[in-house]
Coordinates of C-alpha atoms in Angstrom, one line a residue:
X1 CA -2.5 -1.4 -0.3
X2 CA -5.3 0.0 1.8
X3 CA -8.5 2.0 1.3
X4 CA -8.2 3.8 4.7
X5 CA -6.9 7.4 4.7
X6 CA -6.2 7.3 8.5
X7 CA -2.4 7.3 8.2
X8 CA -2.5 10.0 5.5
X9 CA -4.2 12.5 7.8
X10 CA -1.4 12.1 10.4
X11 CA 0.9 13.7 7.9
X12 CA 1.0 17.3 8.9
X13 CA 3.4 19.1 6.5
X14 CA 6.0 19.0 3.8
X15 CA 4.2 16.5 1.6
X16 CA 4.0 17.0 -2.2
X17 CA 1.0 16.6 -4.5
X18 CA 0.3 16.6 -8.2
X19 CA -2.8 16.3 -10.4
X20 CA -3.0 13.8 -13.3
X21 CA -6.3 13.5 -15.0
X22 CA -9.0 12.6 -12.5
X23 CA -6.5 11.8 -9.8
X24 CA -4.5 13.8 -7.2
X25 CA -1.4 12.1 -5.9
X26 CA 0.0 12.9 -2.5
X27 CA 3.5 11.6 -1.4
X28 CA 5.8 11.8 1.5
X29 CA 5.5 14.4 4.2
X30 CA 6.2 14.7 7.9
X31 CA 4.5 13.1 10.9
X32 CA 3.9 15.0 14.1
X33 CA 7.0 13.3 15.6
X34 CA 9.2 14.8 12.8
X35 CA 9.8 11.5 11.0
X36 CA 9.3 11.4 7.2
X37 CA 6.7 9.3 5.4
X38 CA 7.2 6.7 2.6
X39 CA 3.4 6.8 1.9
X40 CA 1.8 7.6 -1.5
X41 CA -1.9 8.2 -1.8
X42 CA -4.2 8.8 -4.8
X43 CA -7.5 10.7 -4.6
X44 CA -10.1 9.7 -7.2
X45 CA -12.2 12.7 -7.9
X46 CA -15.0 10.6 -9.5
X47 CA -15.3 8.2 -6.5
X48 CA -14.5 10.9 -3.9
X49 CA -12.1 8.4 -2.2
X50 CA -8.4 7.9 -1.3
X51 CA -6.4 4.8 -2.2
X52 CA -3.0 4.0 -0.6
X53 CA -0.5 3.2 -3.3
X54 CA 2.8 1.2 -3.1
X55 CA 5.1 3.2 -0.8
X56 CA 8.3 4.9 -1.9
X57 CA 11.5 3.0 -1.3
X58 CA 12.8 5.8 1.0
X59 CA 10.9 8.1 3.4
X60 CA 10.8 11.7 2.2
X61 CA 9.6 15.1 3.3
X62 CA 10.1 18.4 1.5
X63 CA 10.1 16.5 -1.8
X64 CA 9.0 17.6 -5.2
X65 CA 6.9 15.8 -7.8
X66 CA 6.4 16.3 -11.5
X67 CA 4.4 14.8 -14.4
X68 CA 5.8 12.9 -17.3
X69 CA 3.5 11.6 -20.0
X70 CA 1.2 9.2 -18.0
X71 CA 3.6 9.0 -15.1
X72 CA 4.2 10.8 -11.8
X73 CA 7.8 11.1 -10.6

């Protein structure tokens, strides 16, 4: 887990995001070379900062996300 959003900003398209409370989650996406990302990031609106979360098991782009009670899937 990292507190640096450097890798996240290399993702240029096809990522997915969802809002849950004070957090915005961003997952997957595509890098400039066309490869898919496994990364998951959480933006904390109160701290104005990004936190890298545990990555997905599989790299994904053009994915969808949804909310369940207290969970992002």
